[in-house]
Amino acid sequence: LTDKPLRQVLAQPNTSGRLVKWFVELGEYDVKFEARPVIKSQVLADFVGDNTLTKCMEEEERGLWRLSVDGSSCISGSGAGFMLTSLDGWTLEYAQRFGFKAMNNEAE
């Protein structure tokens, strides 16, 4: 299955000498063109509709975490800090230094 110009070669062999040559070359191999099947947009819409959760997922209080993020940039580089805090008081902290140039000026 293809959507390349092969169909044009097989359908209109007298367009140019090069196309005639390819038509003759491919003719001995019994090559036939089949159009690629098209997925209709309604099929995709039906699939999404059938596979989407309908009832709202309820949040459990004990499973909630709060994420705090802070970023910085200076001449020597840039990075960000992350802190996850649970309702039980557990805290996870992580600092990341970026390997690319970044700035904290939204106007730029």
PDB file of N, CA and C in Angstrom:
ATOM      1  N   LEU A   1       0.844  -1.176   0.000  1.00  0.00           N
ATOM      2  CA  LEU A   1       0.000   0.000   0.000  1.00  0.00           C
ATOM      3  C   LEU A   1       0.884   1.232   0.000  1.00  0.00           C
ATOM      4  N   THR A   2       0.557   2.175  -0.850  1.00  0.00           N
ATOM      5  CA  THR A   2       1.366   3.384  -0.942  1.00  0.00           C
ATOM      6  C   THR A   2       0.520   4.554  -1.394  1.00  0.00           C
ATOM      7  N   ASP A   3       0.978   5.742  -1.065  1.00  0.00           N
ATOM      8  CA  ASP A   3       0.337   6.948  -1.586  1.00  0.00           C
ATOM      9  C   ASP A   3       1.349   7.751  -2.399  1.00  0.00           C
ATOM     10  N   LYS A   4       2.419   7.111  -2.806  1.00  0.00           N
ATOM     11  CA  LYS A   4       3.479   7.753  -3.572  1.00  0.00           C
ATOM     12  C   LYS A   4       3.093   7.826  -5.053  1.00  0.00           C
ATOM     13  N   PRO A   5       3.905   8.479  -5.877  1.00  0.00           N
ATOM     14  CA  PRO A   5       3.573   8.684  -7.295  1.00  0.00           C
ATOM     15  C   PRO A   5       3.483   7.419  -8.141  1.00  0.00           C
ATOM     16  N   LEU A   6       3.637   6.242  -7.528  1.00  0.00           N
ATOM     17  CA  LEU A   6       3.555   4.999  -8.288  1.00  0.00           C
ATOM     18  C   LEU A   6       2.208   4.864  -8.992  1.00  0.00           C
ATOM     19  N   ARG A   7       1.160   5.351  -8.356  1.00  0.00           N
ATOM     20  CA  ARG A   7      -0.167   5.264  -8.974  1.00  0.00           C
ATOM     21  C   ARG A   7      -0.193   6.044 -10.283  1.00  0.00           C
ATOM     22  N   GLN A   8       0.419   7.217 -10.275  1.00  0.00           N
ATOM     23  CA  GLN A   8       0.433   8.026 -11.488  1.00  0.00           C
ATOM     24  C   GLN A   8       1.222   7.331 -12.595  1.00  0.00           C
ATOM     25  N   VAL A   9       2.294   6.665 -12.224  1.00  0.00           N
ATOM     26  CA  VAL A   9       3.097   5.950 -13.220  1.00  0.00           C
ATOM     27  C   VAL A   9       2.271   4.851 -13.866  1.00  0.00           C
ATOM     28  N   LEU A  10       1.524   4.119 -13.061  1.00  0.00           N
ATOM     29  CA  LEU A  10       0.741   3.015 -13.600  1.00  0.00           C
ATOM     30  C   LEU A  10      -0.526   3.483 -14.308  1.00  0.00           C
ATOM     31  N   ALA A  11      -1.095   4.605 -13.885  1.00  0.00           N
ATOM     32  CA  ALA A  11      -2.348   5.076 -14.471  1.00  0.00           C
ATOM     33  C   ALA A  11      -2.138   5.861 -15.758  1.00  0.00           C
ATOM     34  N   GLN A  12      -1.064   6.644 -15.845  1.00  0.00           N
ATOM     35  CA  GLN A  12      -0.808   7.483 -17.013  1.00  0.00           C
ATOM     36  C   GLN A  12       0.622   7.257 -17.519  1.00  0.00           C
ATOM     37  N   PRO A  13       0.856   6.150 -18.202  1.00  0.00           N
ATOM     38  CA  PRO A  13       2.222   5.821 -18.614  1.00  0.00           C
ATOM     39  C   PRO A  13       2.786   6.729 -19.701  1.00  0.00           C
ATOM     40  N   ASN A  14       1.959   7.438 -20.438  1.00  0.00           N
ATOM     41  CA  ASN A  14       2.455   8.248 -21.547  1.00  0.00           C
ATOM     42  C   ASN A  14       2.705   9.698 -21.157  1.00  0.00           C
ATOM     43  N   THR A  15       2.867   9.996 -19.893  1.00  0.00           N
ATOM     44  CA  THR A  15       3.100  11.364 -19.458  1.00  0.00           C
ATOM     45  C   THR A  15       4.478  11.842 -19.884  1.00  0.00           C
ATOM     46  N   SER A  16       5.481  11.007 -19.721  1.00  0.00           N
ATOM     47  CA  SER A  16       6.826  11.358 -20.188  1.00  0.00           C
ATOM     48  C   SER A  16       7.599  10.073 -20.438  1.00  0.00           C
ATOM     49  N   GLY A  17       8.761  10.221 -21.062  1.00  0.00           N
ATOM     50  CA  GLY A  17       9.578   9.053 -21.374  1.00  0.00           C
ATOM     51  C   GLY A  17      10.036   8.304 -20.140  1.00  0.00           C
ATOM     52  N   ARG A  18      10.365   9.039 -19.087  1.00  0.00           N
ATOM     53  CA  ARG A  18      10.825   8.394 -17.855  1.00  0.00           C
ATOM     54  C   ARG A  18       9.704   7.569 -17.221  1.00  0.00           C
ATOM     55  N   LEU A  19       8.484   8.103 -17.250  1.00  0.00           N
ATOM     56  CA  LEU A  19       7.361   7.369 -16.691  1.00  0.00           C
ATOM     57  C   LEU A  19       7.061   6.114 -17.497  1.00  0.00           C
ATOM     58  N   VAL A  20       7.204   6.207 -18.806  1.00  0.00           N
ATOM     59  CA  VAL A  20       6.990   5.035 -19.656  1.00  0.00           C
ATOM     60  C   VAL A  20       8.009   3.963 -19.318  1.00  0.00           C
ATOM     61  N   LYS A  21       9.256   4.384 -19.108  1.00  0.00           N
ATOM     62  CA  LYS A  21      10.313   3.432 -18.763  1.00  0.00           C
ATOM     63  C   LYS A  21       9.972   2.707 -17.462  1.00  0.00           C
ATOM     64  N   TRP A  22       9.535   3.449 -16.442  1.00  0.00           N
ATOM     65  CA  TRP A  22       9.193   2.823 -15.169  1.00  0.00           C
ATOM     66  C   TRP A  22       7.966   1.930 -15.303  1.00  0.00           C
ATOM     67  N   PHE A  23       7.034   2.340 -16.131  1.00  0.00           N
ATOM     68  CA  PHE A  23       5.845   1.525 -16.344  1.00  0.00           C
ATOM     69  C   PHE A  23       6.222   0.180 -16.952  1.00  0.00           C
ATOM     70  N   VAL A  24       7.117   0.213 -17.912  1.00  0.00           N
ATOM     71  CA  VAL A  24       7.558  -1.031 -18.559  1.00  0.00           C
ATOM     72  C   VAL A  24       8.329  -1.894 -17.563  1.00  0.00           C
ATOM     73  N   GLU A  25       9.221  -1.263 -16.798  1.00  0.00           N
ATOM     74  CA  GLU A  25      10.016  -2.010 -15.822  1.00  0.00           C
ATOM     75  C   GLU A  25       9.128  -2.658 -14.756  1.00  0.00           C
ATOM     76  N   LEU A  26       8.158  -1.924 -14.253  1.00  0.00           N
ATOM     77  CA  LEU A  26       7.304  -2.451 -13.198  1.00  0.00           C
ATOM     78  C   LEU A  26       6.226  -3.388 -13.733  1.00  0.00           C
ATOM     79  N   GLY A  27       5.903  -3.285 -15.017  1.00  0.00           N
ATOM     80  CA  GLY A  27       4.862  -4.111 -15.605  1.00  0.00           C
ATOM     81  C   GLY A  27       5.186  -5.591 -15.569  1.00  0.00           C
ATOM     82  N   GLU A  28       6.444  -5.947 -15.674  1.00  0.00           N
ATOM     83  CA  GLU A  28       6.798  -7.363 -15.669  1.00  0.00           C
ATOM     84  C   GLU A  28       6.706  -7.993 -14.276  1.00  0.00           C
ATOM     85  N   TYR A  29       6.567  -7.187 -13.235  1.00  0.00           N
ATOM     86  CA  TYR A  29       6.441  -7.711 -11.873  1.00  0.00           C
ATOM     87  C   TYR A  29       4.999  -7.733 -11.389  1.00  0.00           C
ATOM     88  N   ASP A  30       4.065  -7.385 -12.237  1.00  0.00           N
ATOM     89  CA  ASP A  30       2.643  -7.381 -11.912  1.00  0.00           C
ATOM     90  C   ASP A  30       2.359  -6.536 -10.665  1.00  0.00           C
ATOM     91  N   VAL A  31       2.868  -5.306 -10.681  1.00  0.00           N
ATOM     92  CA  VAL A  31       2.656  -4.376  -9.576  1.00  0.00           C
ATOM     93  C   VAL A  31       1.307  -3.711  -9.760  1.00  0.00           C
ATOM     94  N   LYS A  32       0.511  -3.695  -8.701  1.00  0.00           N
ATOM     95  CA  LYS A  32      -0.803  -3.062  -8.745  1.00  0.00           C
ATOM     96  C   LYS A  32      -0.891  -2.044  -7.619  1.00  0.00           C
ATOM     97  N   PHE A  33      -1.614  -0.982  -7.863  1.00  0.00           N
ATOM     98  CA  PHE A  33      -1.775   0.070  -6.867  1.00  0.00           C
ATOM     99  C   PHE A  33      -3.017  -0.185  -6.032  1.00  0.00           C
ATOM    100  N   GLU A  34      -2.865  -0.086  -4.706  1.00  0.00           N
ATOM    101  CA  GLU A  34      -4.002  -0.125  -3.795  1.00  0.00           C
ATOM    102  C   GLU A  34      -3.933   1.120  -2.939  1.00  0.00           C
ATOM    103  N   ALA A  35      -5.027   1.849  -2.884  1.00  0.00           N
ATOM    104  CA  ALA A  35      -5.055   3.063  -2.069  1.00  0.00           C
ATOM    105  C   ALA A  35      -4.974   2.690  -0.595  1.00  0.00           C
ATOM    106  N   ARG A  36      -4.285   3.534   0.158  1.00  0.00           N
ATOM    107  CA  ARG A  36      -4.168   3.316   1.593  1.00  0.00           C
ATOM    108  C   ARG A  36      -5.521   3.591   2.240  1.00  0.00           C
ATOM    109  N   PRO A  37      -5.960   2.731   3.181  1.00  0.00           N
ATOM    110  CA  PRO A  37      -7.256   2.986   3.822  1.00  0.00           C
ATOM    111  C   PRO A  37      -7.200   4.262   4.659  1.00  0.00           C
ATOM    112  N   VAL A  38      -8.303   4.984   4.644  1.00  0.00           N
ATOM    113  CA  VAL A  38      -8.388   6.257   5.351  1.00  0.00           C
ATOM    114  C   VAL A  38      -9.203   6.060   6.623  1.00  0.00           C
ATOM    115  N   ILE A  39      -8.698   6.606   7.725  1.00  0.00           N
ATOM    116  CA  ILE A  39      -9.447   6.559   8.979  1.00  0.00           C
ATOM    117  C   ILE A  39     -10.346   7.787   9.019  1.00  0.00           C
ATOM    118  N   LYS A  40     -11.617   7.560   9.121  1.00  0.00           N
ATOM    119  CA  LYS A  40     -12.574   8.665   9.158  1.00  0.00           C
ATOM    120  C   LYS A  40     -12.530   9.330  10.528  1.00  0.00           C
ATOM    121  N   SER A  41     -12.769  10.632  10.556  1.00  0.00           N
ATOM    122  CA  SER A  41     -12.715  11.369  11.817  1.00  0.00           C
ATOM    123  C   SER A  41     -13.803  10.912  12.781  1.00  0.00           C
ATOM    124  N   GLN A  42     -14.931  10.438  12.277  1.00  0.00           N
ATOM    125  CA  GLN A  42     -15.997   9.972  13.160  1.00  0.00           C
ATOM    126  C   GLN A  42     -15.562   8.724  13.918  1.00  0.00           C
ATOM    127  N   VAL A  43     -14.767   7.873  13.284  1.00  0.00           N
ATOM    128  CA  VAL A  43     -14.264   6.679  13.958  1.00  0.00           C
ATOM    129  C   VAL A  43     -13.385   7.081  15.133  1.00  0.00           C
ATOM    130  N   LEU A  44     -12.517   8.068  14.926  1.00  0.00           N
ATOM    131  CA  LEU A  44     -11.668   8.547  16.013  1.00  0.00           C
ATOM    132  C   LEU A  44     -12.492   9.177  17.122  1.00  0.00           C
ATOM    133  N   ALA A  45     -13.507   9.949  16.764  1.00  0.00           N
ATOM    134  CA  ALA A  45     -14.369  10.572  17.772  1.00  0.00           C
ATOM    135  C   ALA A  45     -15.113   9.510  18.579  1.00  0.00           C
ATOM    136  N   ASP A  46     -15.593   8.467  17.922  1.00  0.00           N
ATOM    137  CA  ASP A  46     -16.274   7.383  18.631  1.00  0.00           C
ATOM    138  C   ASP A  46     -15.324   6.661  19.578  1.00  0.00           C
ATOM    139  N   PHE A  47     -14.091   6.430  19.136  1.00  0.00           N
ATOM    140  CA  PHE A  47     -13.099   5.756  19.970  1.00  0.00           C
ATOM    141  C   PHE A  47     -12.809   6.556  21.233  1.00  0.00           C
ATOM    142  N   VAL A  48     -12.602   7.859  21.080  1.00  0.00           N
ATOM    143  CA  VAL A  48     -12.335   8.715  22.239  1.00  0.00           C
ATOM    144  C   VAL A  48     -13.544   8.741  23.165  1.00  0.00           C
ATOM    145  N   GLY A  49     -14.733   8.841  22.605  1.00  0.00           N
ATOM    146  CA  GLY A  49     -15.942   8.860  23.419  1.00  0.00           C
ATOM    147  C   GLY A  49     -16.162   7.566  24.183  1.00  0.00           C
ATOM    148  N   ASP A  50     -15.857   6.437  23.567  1.00  0.00           N
ATOM    149  CA  ASP A  50     -16.052   5.142  24.216  1.00  0.00           C
ATOM    150  C   ASP A  50     -15.012   4.870  25.296  1.00  0.00           C
ATOM    151  N   ASN A  51     -13.828   5.455  25.176  1.00  0.00           N
ATOM    152  CA  ASN A  51     -12.740   5.150  26.097  1.00  0.00           C
ATOM    153  C   ASN A  51     -12.417   6.278  27.067  1.00  0.00           C
ATOM    154  N   THR A  52     -13.340   7.184  27.278  1.00  0.00           N
ATOM    155  CA  THR A  52     -13.150   8.275  28.222  1.00  0.00           C
ATOM    156  C   THR A  52     -13.913   7.960  29.502  1.00  0.00           C
ATOM    157  N   LEU A  53     -13.256   8.208  30.631  1.00  0.00           N
ATOM    158  CA  LEU A  53     -13.919   7.979  31.914  1.00  0.00           C
ATOM    159  C   LEU A  53     -15.080   8.950  32.068  1.00  0.00           C
ATOM    160  N   THR A  54     -16.219   8.435  32.516  1.00  0.00           N
ATOM    161  CA  THR A  54     -17.395   9.293  32.635  1.00  0.00           C
ATOM    162  C   THR A  54     -17.592   9.828  34.037  1.00  0.00           C
ATOM    163  N   LYS A  55     -17.241   9.048  35.040  1.00  0.00           N
ATOM    164  CA  LYS A  55     -17.432   9.567  36.393  1.00  0.00           C
ATOM    165  C   LYS A  55     -16.149  10.228  36.880  1.00  0.00           C
ATOM    166  N   CYS A  56     -16.320  11.229  37.666  1.00  0.00           N
ATOM    167  CA  CYS A  56     -15.211  12.035  38.160  1.00  0.00           C
ATOM    168  C   CYS A  56     -14.403  11.234  39.178  1.00  0.00           C
ATOM    169  N   MET A  57     -13.106  11.308  39.058  1.00  0.00           N
ATOM    170  CA  MET A  57     -12.249  10.636  40.029  1.00  0.00           C
ATOM    171  C   MET A  57     -12.178  11.486  41.293  1.00  0.00           C
ATOM    172  N   GLU A  58     -12.542  10.894  42.416  1.00  0.00           N
ATOM    173  CA  GLU A  58     -12.540  11.625  43.671  1.00  0.00           C
ATOM    174  C   GLU A  58     -11.141  11.616  44.274  1.00  0.00           C
ATOM    175  N   GLU A  59     -10.747  12.764  44.802  1.00  0.00           N
ATOM    176  CA  GLU A  59      -9.442  12.873  45.435  1.00  0.00           C
ATOM    177  C   GLU A  59      -9.522  12.355  46.860  1.00  0.00           C
ATOM    178  N   GLU A  60      -8.537  11.596  47.240  1.00  0.00           N
ATOM    179  CA  GLU A  60      -8.454  11.135  48.610  1.00  0.00           C
ATOM    180  C   GLU A  60      -7.542  12.083  49.368  1.00  0.00           C
ATOM    181  N   GLU A  61      -7.994  12.533  50.516  1.00  0.00           N
ATOM    182  CA  GLU A  61      -7.228  13.495  51.298  1.00  0.00           C
ATOM    183  C   GLU A  61      -5.851  12.958  51.667  1.00  0.00           C
ATOM    184  N   ARG A  62      -5.753  11.684  52.000  1.00  0.00           N
ATOM    185  CA  ARG A  62      -4.484  11.155  52.468  1.00  0.00           C
ATOM    186  C   ARG A  62      -3.463  11.004  51.343  1.00  0.00           C
ATOM    187  N   GLY A  63      -3.895  11.023  50.099  1.00  0.00           N
ATOM    188  CA  GLY A  63      -2.978  10.843  48.986  1.00  0.00           C
ATOM    189  C   GLY A  63      -2.506  12.143  48.360  1.00  0.00           C
ATOM    190  N   LEU A  64      -2.906  13.280  48.915  1.00  0.00           N
ATOM    191  CA  LEU A  64      -2.537  14.560  48.318  1.00  0.00           C
ATOM    192  C   LEU A  64      -1.129  14.977  48.725  1.00  0.00           C
ATOM    193  N   TRP A  65      -0.398  15.534  47.790  1.00  0.00           N
ATOM    194  CA  TRP A  65       0.926  16.106  48.019  1.00  0.00           C
ATOM    195  C   TRP A  65       0.908  17.521  47.466  1.00  0.00           C
ATOM    196  N   ARG A  66       1.697  18.397  48.057  1.00  0.00           N
ATOM    197  CA  ARG A  66       1.816  19.766  47.554  1.00  0.00           C
ATOM    198  C   ARG A  66       3.197  19.909  46.916  1.00  0.00           C
ATOM    199  N   LEU A  67       3.230  20.469  45.706  1.00  0.00           N
ATOM    200  CA  LEU A  67       4.479  20.677  44.979  1.00  0.00           C
ATOM    201  C   LEU A  67       4.807  22.159  44.975  1.00  0.00           C
ATOM    202  N   SER A  68       6.004  22.493  45.452  1.00  0.00           N
ATOM    203  CA  SER A  68       6.497  23.865  45.412  1.00  0.00           C
ATOM    204  C   SER A  68       7.704  23.894  44.489  1.00  0.00           C
ATOM    205  N   VAL A  69       7.748  24.886  43.604  1.00  0.00           N
ATOM    206  CA  VAL A  69       8.821  24.993  42.619  1.00  0.00           C
ATOM    207  C   VAL A  69       9.417  26.383  42.699  1.00  0.00           C
ATOM    208  N   ASP A  70      10.741  26.453  42.627  1.00  0.00           N
ATOM    209  CA  ASP A  70      11.433  27.733  42.615  1.00  0.00           C
ATOM    210  C   ASP A  70      12.553  27.630  41.598  1.00  0.00           C
ATOM    211  N   GLY A  71      12.720  28.652  40.789  1.00  0.00           N
ATOM    212  CA  GLY A  71      13.769  28.650  39.783  1.00  0.00           C
ATOM    213  C   GLY A  71      14.695  29.825  39.957  1.00  0.00           C
ATOM    214  N   SER A  72      15.890  29.701  39.409  1.00  0.00           N
ATOM    215  CA  SER A  72      16.847  30.805  39.476  1.00  0.00           C
ATOM    216  C   SER A  72      17.753  30.756  38.262  1.00  0.00           C
ATOM    217  N   SER A  73      18.293  31.922  37.909  1.00  0.00           N
ATOM    218  CA  SER A  73      19.287  31.988  36.845  1.00  0.00           C
ATOM    219  C   SER A  73      20.264  33.099  37.179  1.00  0.00           C
ATOM    220  N   CYS A  74      21.515  32.885  36.801  1.00  0.00           N
ATOM    221  CA  CYS A  74      22.560  33.876  37.021  1.00  0.00           C
ATOM    222  C   CYS A  74      23.640  33.662  35.971  1.00  0.00           C
ATOM    223  N   ILE A  75      24.742  34.350  36.100  1.00  0.00           N
ATOM    224  CA  ILE A  75      25.810  34.261  35.100  1.00  0.00           C
ATOM    225  C   ILE A  75      26.371  32.846  35.014  1.00  0.00           C
ATOM    226  N   SER A  76      26.482  32.170  36.153  1.00  0.00           N
ATOM    227  CA  SER A  76      27.100  30.842  36.160  1.00  0.00           C
ATOM    228  C   SER A  76      26.160  29.729  35.692  1.00  0.00           C
ATOM    229  N   GLY A  77      24.873  29.991  35.542  1.00  0.00           N
ATOM    230  CA  GLY A  77      23.950  28.965  35.072  1.00  0.00           C
ATOM    231  C   GLY A  77      22.551  29.176  35.603  1.00  0.00           C
ATOM    232  N   SER A  78      21.724  28.163  35.424  1.00  0.00           N
ATOM    233  CA  SER A  78      20.338  28.251  35.879  1.00  0.00           C
ATOM    234  C   SER A  78      19.904  26.899  36.423  1.00  0.00           C
ATOM    235  N   GLY A  79      18.831  26.912  37.191  1.00  0.00           N
ATOM    236  CA  GLY A  79      18.347  25.678  37.781  1.00  0.00           C
ATOM    237  C   GLY A  79      16.990  25.875  38.402  1.00  0.00           C
ATOM    238  N   ALA A  80      16.516  24.819  39.056  1.00  0.00           N
ATOM    239  CA  ALA A  80      15.214  24.858  39.707  1.00  0.00           C
ATOM    240  C   ALA A  80      15.254  23.968  40.934  1.00  0.00           C
ATOM    241  N   GLY A  81      14.448  24.325  41.905  1.00  0.00           N
ATOM    242  CA  GLY A  81      14.305  23.515  43.102  1.00  0.00           C
ATOM    243  C   GLY A  81      12.873  23.039  43.226  1.00  0.00           C
ATOM    244  N   PHE A  82      12.711  21.796  43.667  1.00  0.00           N
ATOM    245  CA  PHE A  82      11.388  21.198  43.808  1.00  0.00           C
ATOM    246  C   PHE A  82      11.239  20.672  45.229  1.00  0.00           C
ATOM    247  N   MET A  83      10.078  20.871  45.821  1.00  0.00           N
ATOM    248  CA  MET A  83       9.816  20.346  47.151  1.00  0.00           C
ATOM    249  C   MET A  83       8.408  19.767  47.184  1.00  0.00           C
ATOM    250  N   LEU A  84       8.326  18.466  47.475  1.00  0.00           N
ATOM    251  CA  LEU A  84       7.050  17.772  47.623  1.00  0.00           C
ATOM    252  C   LEU A  84       6.771  17.600  49.107  1.00  0.00           C
ATOM    253  N   THR A  85       5.569  17.983  49.532  1.00  0.00           N
ATOM    254  CA  THR A  85       5.202  17.877  50.939  1.00  0.00           C
ATOM    255  C   THR A  85       3.873  17.144  51.049  1.00  0.00           C
ATOM    256  N   SER A  86       3.832  16.099  51.885  1.00  0.00           N
ATOM    257  CA  SER A  86       2.589  15.358  52.105  1.00  0.00           C
ATOM    258  C   SER A  86       1.846  15.959  53.283  1.00  0.00           C
ATOM    259  N   LEU A  87       0.578  15.579  53.436  1.00  0.00           N
ATOM    260  CA  LEU A  87      -0.207  16.058  54.569  1.00  0.00           C
ATOM    261  C   LEU A  87       0.296  15.474  55.886  1.00  0.00           C
ATOM    262  N   ASP A  88       1.017  14.352  55.807  1.00  0.00           N
ATOM    263  CA  ASP A  88       1.589  13.730  57.002  1.00  0.00           C
ATOM    264  C   ASP A  88       2.875  14.411  57.451  1.00  0.00           C
ATOM    265  N   GLY A  89       3.410  15.317  56.634  1.00  0.00           N
ATOM    266  CA  GLY A  89       4.629  16.021  56.998  1.00  0.00           C
ATOM    267  C   GLY A  89       5.884  15.526  56.303  1.00  0.00           C
ATOM    268  N   TRP A  90       5.777  14.514  55.472  1.00  0.00           N
ATOM    269  CA  TRP A  90       6.931  14.029  54.721  1.00  0.00           C
ATOM    270  C   TRP A  90       7.326  15.085  53.699  1.00  0.00           C
ATOM    271  N   THR A  91       8.625  15.305  53.552  1.00  0.00           N
ATOM    272  CA  THR A  91       9.111  16.296  52.596  1.00  0.00           C
ATOM    273  C   THR A  91      10.202  15.678  51.736  1.00  0.00           C
ATOM    274  N   LEU A  92      10.086  15.853  50.443  1.00  0.00           N
ATOM    275  CA  LEU A  92      11.108  15.433  49.484  1.00  0.00           C
ATOM    276  C   LEU A  92      11.598  16.678  48.768  1.00  0.00           C
ATOM    277  N   GLU A  93      12.914  16.885  48.767  1.00  0.00           N
ATOM    278  CA  GLU A  93      13.489  18.060  48.118  1.00  0.00           C
ATOM    279  C   GLU A  93      14.446  17.612  47.022  1.00  0.00           C
ATOM    280  N   TYR A  94      14.472  18.384  45.940  1.00  0.00           N
ATOM    281  CA  TYR A  94      15.345  18.056  44.815  1.00  0.00           C
ATOM    282  C   TYR A  94      15.749  19.348  44.127  1.00  0.00           C
ATOM    283  N   ALA A  95      17.019  19.439  43.775  1.00  0.00           N
ATOM    284  CA  ALA A  95      17.522  20.596  43.032  1.00  0.00           C
ATOM    285  C   ALA A  95      18.049  20.113  41.692  1.00  0.00           C
ATOM    286  N   GLN A  96      17.755  20.854  40.650  1.00  0.00           N
ATOM    287  CA  GLN A  96      18.159  20.488  39.289  1.00  0.00           C
ATOM    288  C   GLN A  96      18.924  21.639  38.664  1.00  0.00           C
ATOM    289  N   ARG A  97      20.109  21.357  38.140  1.00  0.00           N
ATOM    290  CA  ARG A  97      20.876  22.359  37.410  1.00  0.00           C
ATOM    291  C   ARG A  97      20.692  22.076  35.924  1.00  0.00           C
ATOM    292  N   PHE A  98      20.315  23.098  35.167  1.00  0.00           N
ATOM    293  CA  PHE A  98      20.038  22.931  33.745  1.00  0.00           C
ATOM    294  C   PHE A  98      21.332  22.982  32.940  1.00  0.00           C
ATOM    295  N   GLY A  99      21.401  22.157  31.911  1.00  0.00           N
ATOM    296  CA  GLY A  99      22.546  22.139  31.018  1.00  0.00           C
ATOM    297  C   GLY A  99      22.346  23.037  29.810  1.00  0.00           C
ATOM    298  N   PHE A 100      21.375  23.915  29.858  1.00  0.00           N
ATOM    299  CA  PHE A 100      21.100  24.833  28.755  1.00  0.00           C
ATOM    300  C   PHE A 100      20.869  26.221  29.331  1.00  0.00           C
ATOM    301  N   LYS A 101      20.980  27.228  28.498  1.00  0.00           N
ATOM    302  CA  LYS A 101      20.808  28.602  28.943  1.00  0.00           C
ATOM    303  C   LYS A 101      19.324  28.883  29.159  1.00  0.00           C
ATOM    304  N   ALA A 102      19.011  29.426  30.332  1.00  0.00           N
ATOM    305  CA  ALA A 102      17.631  29.776  30.659  1.00  0.00           C
ATOM    306  C   ALA A 102      17.637  31.059  31.464  1.00  0.00           C
ATOM    307  N   MET A 103      16.527  31.763  31.439  1.00  0.00           N
ATOM    308  CA  MET A 103      16.427  32.990  32.231  1.00  0.00           C
ATOM    309  C   MET A 103      15.045  33.058  32.851  1.00  0.00           C
ATOM    310  N   ASN A 104      14.945  33.830  33.930  1.00  0.00           N
ATOM    311  CA  ASN A 104      13.672  33.930  34.629  1.00  0.00           C
ATOM    312  C   ASN A 104      12.935  35.220  34.317  1.00  0.00           C
ATOM    313  N   ASN A 105      13.287  35.878  33.237  1.00  0.00           N
ATOM    314  CA  ASN A 105      12.628  37.113  32.830  1.00  0.00           C
ATOM    315  C   ASN A 105      11.549  36.760  31.809  1.00  0.00           C
ATOM    316  N   GLU A 106      10.289  36.871  32.194  1.00  0.00           N
ATOM    317  CA  GLU A 106       9.195  36.490  31.297  1.00  0.00           C
ATOM    318  C   GLU A 106       9.111  37.388  30.069  1.00  0.00           C
ATOM    319  N   ALA A 107       9.585  38.628  30.185  1.00  0.00           N
ATOM    320  CA  ALA A 107       9.517  39.553  29.053  1.00  0.00           C
ATOM    321  C   ALA A 107      10.464  39.132  27.940  1.00  0.00           C
ATOM    322  N   GLU A 108      11.539  38.463  28.278  1.00  0.00           N
ATOM    323  CA  GLU A 108      12.505  38.040  27.263  1.00  0.00           C
ATOM    324  C   GLU A 108      12.151  36.674  26.768  1.00  0.00           C
TER     325      GLU A 108
END
